[in-house]
Amino acid sequence: MRALLLATRAYSQYTLRSKSLHDRFRQYSSVITTRSDDVNVKVGSGGYITLNIYRTPNTSNPTPTILFLPRGPIAATADLQPENELLPLLSLHSSSTVVCINYRLSTDGRYQFPRPVHDVLAGYDWVLKHLVHDAVPSEGPSAYGRPKTVGAYGELVGGGLAAMLALTESHIGKRGIGAAAAANPIVDWTFPDAVADEGLERDGVESVYTNVIGKRKASSKTTVTDSWTSFGKQGVITADDLLSIRQRIFPKPEYYFDPFASPLLFFRTPGVDVPADESSMDSPDAPSTISEEVPSTKRRKAHRRFPPSGSRLRLPSMRISLGEENLLRDQGVAVAELMRRSIVMHERRGSDVFSDPWVDESEKVAEVVNRAREEAERRVQLIRQPGVGFQAIKTAADGAEEMMDVGRWFKDVLR
């Protein structure tokens, strides 16, 4: 009876608040997920954030939980469709409870990094405490879900935060992030000031991965036109937009060199020194939220070992979707390939093939390589989409299809 009352109340709320959304997407499903609760969560001594919880009506069994992280203030530079219009489809097609963490970040200097990181971690901790547990769910907030693993999904800033959670909150033998999806994520805020980036040796987008397993010699290089140069002056979000926003959401340059803000830097060095900060922070006439940066010295990019030995971190399943004509394409490809590289190295170290004396050396190497490649490609999927690939500027039908694809992927990996 209680379940019926909850479903009826939730459906009534949806009918009143989101009839137009139902009309738009009814061709895809006869059942629409509803937003059932808003929860305020305290973030230490730094105020509160709001979590929006979306559930599939008439669900009697416990469901997985997916954290949705909004795009951030970058969306203000372009006419992008509100993301919450598509969240019901994510919940429905993943058969999951979706929790939107409304982290705080603004370009007016009120909320800057690392505030979003703190907010997301506070929301994540609340979800682990109230929605994810080992016991059979009882009445109250804990009834929303039981599975031990959580998913995370976001685009742009939200995609970078989803990657941060995936890389730092997936511990062997503990509840945590089991899968993450990121669309055109910003995983490296150390953008070049000029439209040029030599990349990690510029061996081509596949070399970071294939060099590890011996398919190609490390010295083999190809000429690659980077996405920052090719697409930085066109599209709904330009290089100038990102550089301007970066100056406003980071109080000092050193903050965007932090891997929690730029998770690609967990896997490699940035290739440049931290720029000198010459802002007149003490001047009453100078804004305290914007720093003037002096160009930094370029360095050779070097790999970092991640996860660190002894950390018991394990890279979870990851789905990264990128627009082929998006200026963020290369850093998304880089983080995917570096994650695969890490998995390959781990699989090679843990392989038991070399202990078999009946297999000759060449066969051993080939078997290890094949196993490592298969595991890396299974765990880290790279989806390339035509155009800029932003969810919200596609047609309503295309946007719905993409959200359903992401939902089905989560349903498969979180089951």
Short mmCIF file of N, CA and C in Angstrom, two decimals, residues 127-201:
data_model
loop_
_atom_site.label_atom_id
_atom_site.label_comp_id
_atom_site.label_asym_id
_atom_site.label_seq_id
_atom_site.Cartn_x
_atom_site.Cartn_y
_atom_site.Cartn_z
N VAL A 127 25.04 10.07 -0.12
CA VAL A 127 24.45 8.97 -0.88
C VAL A 127 24.91 7.63 -0.33
N LEU A 128 26.20 7.49 -0.04
CA LEU A 128 26.69 6.24 0.53
C LEU A 128 26.02 5.93 1.86
N LYS A 129 25.79 6.94 2.65
CA LYS A 129 25.20 6.73 3.98
C LYS A 129 23.72 6.40 3.91
N HIS A 130 22.99 7.06 3.02
CA HIS A 130 21.54 6.96 3.04
C HIS A 130 20.94 6.12 1.92
N LEU A 131 21.63 5.95 0.81
CA LEU A 131 21.04 5.24 -0.32
C LEU A 131 21.75 3.95 -0.69
N VAL A 132 22.95 3.76 -0.20
CA VAL A 132 23.74 2.58 -0.57
C VAL A 132 24.15 1.87 0.71
N HIS A 133 23.68 0.65 0.87
CA HIS A 133 24.03 -0.11 2.07
C HIS A 133 23.88 -1.58 1.79
N ASP A 134 24.33 -2.39 2.72
CA ASP A 134 24.37 -3.84 2.51
C ASP A 134 23.10 -4.54 2.96
N ALA A 135 22.39 -3.94 3.90
CA ALA A 135 21.20 -4.59 4.44
C ALA A 135 20.01 -4.41 3.50
N VAL A 136 18.96 -5.22 3.74
CA VAL A 136 17.73 -5.05 2.97
C VAL A 136 17.15 -3.69 3.31
N PRO A 137 16.75 -2.89 2.32
CA PRO A 137 16.29 -1.53 2.59
C PRO A 137 15.04 -1.50 3.45
N SER A 138 14.99 -0.52 4.32
CA SER A 138 13.84 -0.33 5.20
C SER A 138 13.13 0.95 4.79
N GLU A 139 12.16 1.36 5.58
CA GLU A 139 11.45 2.59 5.27
C GLU A 139 12.35 3.79 5.48
N GLY A 140 12.05 4.86 4.79
CA GLY A 140 12.86 6.06 4.93
C GLY A 140 13.78 6.23 3.73
N PRO A 141 14.71 7.18 3.81
CA PRO A 141 15.59 7.48 2.67
C PRO A 141 16.38 6.28 2.17
N SER A 142 16.72 5.34 3.09
CA SER A 142 17.53 4.20 2.68
C SER A 142 16.80 3.24 1.77
N ALA A 143 15.50 3.44 1.60
CA ALA A 143 14.73 2.54 0.73
C ALA A 143 15.01 2.76 -0.74
N TYR A 144 15.77 3.79 -1.06
CA TYR A 144 15.99 4.09 -2.47
C TYR A 144 16.92 3.11 -3.15
N GLY A 145 17.83 2.49 -2.45
CA GLY A 145 18.75 1.60 -3.15
C GLY A 145 19.66 0.83 -2.24
N ARG A 146 20.10 -0.35 -2.69
CA ARG A 146 20.91 -1.23 -1.87
C ARG A 146 22.27 -1.56 -2.44
N PRO A 147 22.47 -1.61 -3.76
CA PRO A 147 23.75 -2.10 -4.29
C PRO A 147 24.96 -1.37 -3.74
N LYS A 148 26.08 -2.06 -3.74
CA LYS A 148 27.29 -1.52 -3.11
C LYS A 148 28.01 -0.51 -3.98
N THR A 149 27.79 -0.56 -5.29
CA THR A 149 28.51 0.35 -6.16
C THR A 149 27.61 1.47 -6.66
N VAL A 150 28.24 2.59 -7.00
CA VAL A 150 27.54 3.80 -7.42
C VAL A 150 28.09 4.21 -8.78
N GLY A 151 27.25 4.81 -9.61
CA GLY A 151 27.70 5.36 -10.87
C GLY A 151 27.81 6.87 -10.79
N ALA A 152 28.54 7.47 -11.70
CA ALA A 152 28.67 8.93 -11.77
C ALA A 152 28.65 9.34 -13.23
N TYR A 153 27.97 10.46 -13.52
CA TYR A 153 27.82 10.88 -14.91
C TYR A 153 27.78 12.40 -14.97
N GLY A 154 28.45 12.98 -15.99
CA GLY A 154 28.40 14.42 -16.17
C GLY A 154 29.02 14.82 -17.50
N GLU A 155 28.81 16.06 -17.87
CA GLU A 155 29.35 16.65 -19.09
C GLU A 155 30.13 17.90 -18.71
N LEU A 156 31.20 18.21 -19.47
CA LEU A 156 32.02 19.40 -19.25
C LEU A 156 32.58 19.40 -17.82
N VAL A 157 32.30 20.41 -17.01
CA VAL A 157 32.82 20.42 -15.63
C VAL A 157 32.33 19.19 -14.89
N GLY A 158 31.04 18.86 -15.06
CA GLY A 158 30.49 17.68 -14.41
C GLY A 158 31.18 16.40 -14.85
N GLY A 159 31.60 16.34 -16.12
CA GLY A 159 32.32 15.17 -16.58
C GLY A 159 33.68 15.04 -15.93
N GLY A 160 34.36 16.17 -15.71
CA GLY A 160 35.63 16.13 -15.01
C GLY A 160 35.47 15.70 -13.56
N LEU A 161 34.40 16.16 -12.91
CA LEU A 161 34.14 15.76 -11.53
C LEU A 161 33.75 14.29 -11.45
N ALA A 162 33.03 13.80 -12.45
CA ALA A 162 32.70 12.37 -12.48
C ALA A 162 33.97 11.54 -12.62
N ALA A 163 34.91 12.00 -13.47
CA ALA A 163 36.18 11.30 -13.61
C ALA A 163 36.97 11.33 -12.31
N MET A 164 36.95 12.48 -11.63
CA MET A 164 37.64 12.59 -10.34
C MET A 164 37.11 11.56 -9.35
N LEU A 165 35.79 11.44 -9.26
CA LEU A 165 35.20 10.45 -8.35
C LEU A 165 35.61 9.03 -8.76
N ALA A 166 35.54 8.75 -10.06
CA ALA A 166 35.87 7.41 -10.53
C ALA A 166 37.30 7.02 -10.19
N LEU A 167 38.21 7.96 -10.26
CA LEU A 167 39.62 7.66 -10.05
C LEU A 167 40.01 7.61 -8.58
N THR A 168 39.24 8.25 -7.72
CA THR A 168 39.64 8.35 -6.30
C THR A 168 38.71 7.64 -5.34
N GLU A 169 37.55 7.19 -5.80
CA GLU A 169 36.58 6.58 -4.89
C GLU A 169 36.16 5.19 -5.35
N SER A 170 37.08 4.45 -5.92
CA SER A 170 36.82 3.06 -6.31
C SER A 170 37.86 2.17 -5.63
N HIS A 171 37.54 1.72 -4.42
CA HIS A 171 38.48 0.95 -3.62
C HIS A 171 38.11 -0.53 -3.64
N ILE A 172 39.09 -1.38 -3.74
CA ILE A 172 38.87 -2.82 -3.73
C ILE A 172 38.25 -3.23 -2.40
N GLY A 173 37.14 -3.94 -2.46
CA GLY A 173 36.50 -4.45 -1.25
C GLY A 173 35.66 -3.46 -0.48
N LYS A 174 35.45 -2.26 -1.02
CA LYS A 174 34.65 -1.26 -0.33
C LYS A 174 33.56 -0.73 -1.25
N ARG A 175 32.52 -0.17 -0.64
CA ARG A 175 31.52 0.51 -1.44
C ARG A 175 32.15 1.72 -2.10
N GLY A 176 31.73 2.02 -3.31
CA GLY A 176 32.31 3.17 -3.98
C GLY A 176 31.82 3.27 -5.41
N ILE A 177 32.55 4.02 -6.22
CA ILE A 177 32.19 4.22 -7.62
C ILE A 177 32.53 2.96 -8.42
N GLY A 178 31.51 2.39 -9.03
CA GLY A 178 31.72 1.19 -9.84
C GLY A 178 31.77 1.47 -11.32
N ALA A 179 31.27 2.64 -11.72
CA ALA A 179 31.26 2.99 -13.14
C ALA A 179 31.05 4.49 -13.26
N ALA A 180 31.59 5.07 -14.30
CA ALA A 180 31.41 6.50 -14.55
C ALA A 180 31.31 6.74 -16.04
N ALA A 181 30.49 7.71 -16.41
CA ALA A 181 30.37 8.14 -17.80
C ALA A 181 30.62 9.64 -17.86
N ALA A 182 31.32 10.06 -18.88
CA ALA A 182 31.64 11.48 -19.02
C ALA A 182 31.49 11.88 -20.49
N ALA A 183 30.80 12.97 -20.72
CA ALA A 183 30.60 13.48 -22.08
C ALA A 183 31.40 14.76 -22.24
N ASN A 184 32.31 14.78 -23.20
CA ASN A 184 33.17 15.94 -23.43
C ASN A 184 33.69 16.52 -22.11
N PRO A 185 34.31 15.68 -21.28
CA PRO A 185 34.72 16.16 -19.96
C PRO A 185 35.90 17.11 -20.01
N ILE A 186 35.93 18.05 -19.08
CA ILE A 186 37.13 18.88 -18.88
C ILE A 186 37.95 18.19 -17.81
N VAL A 187 38.96 17.46 -18.24
CA VAL A 187 39.80 16.70 -17.31
C VAL A 187 41.19 17.31 -17.19
N ASP A 188 41.42 18.42 -17.89
CA ASP A 188 42.71 19.10 -17.80
C ASP A 188 42.49 20.59 -18.05
N TRP A 189 42.52 21.37 -16.97
CA TRP A 189 42.31 22.82 -17.08
C TRP A 189 43.59 23.56 -17.47
N THR A 190 44.69 22.85 -17.65
CA THR A 190 45.94 23.52 -18.02
C THR A 190 45.99 23.72 -19.52
N PHE A 191 44.95 24.39 -20.03
CA PHE A 191 44.88 24.63 -21.48
C PHE A 191 46.09 25.45 -21.93
N PRO A 192 46.53 25.24 -23.16
CA PRO A 192 47.55 26.14 -23.71
C PRO A 192 46.96 27.52 -23.95
N ASP A 193 47.73 28.55 -23.65
CA ASP A 193 47.24 29.91 -23.88
C ASP A 193 47.14 30.22 -25.37
N ALA A 194 48.03 29.63 -26.16
CA ALA A 194 47.96 29.75 -27.61
C ALA A 194 47.38 28.46 -28.17
N VAL A 195 46.86 28.52 -29.38
CA VAL A 195 46.24 27.33 -29.94
C VAL A 195 47.30 26.38 -30.48
N ALA A 196 48.02 25.75 -29.56
CA ALA A 196 49.01 24.73 -29.91
C ALA A 196 49.27 23.89 -28.69
N ASP A 197 49.40 22.59 -28.87
CA ASP A 197 49.69 21.70 -27.76
C ASP A 197 50.39 20.47 -28.31
N GLU A 198 51.63 20.28 -27.92
CA GLU A 198 52.40 19.19 -28.49
C GLU A 198 51.97 17.85 -27.94
N GLY A 199 51.21 17.83 -26.86
CA GLY A 199 50.70 16.58 -26.33
C GLY A 199 51.79 15.75 -25.68
N LEU A 200 51.43 14.52 -25.37
CA LEU A 200 52.38 13.61 -24.74
C LEU A 200 53.19 12.91 -25.82
N GLU A 201 54.28 13.57 -26.23
CA GLU A 201 55.17 13.08 -27.28
C GLU A 201 54.53 13.14 -28.66
#
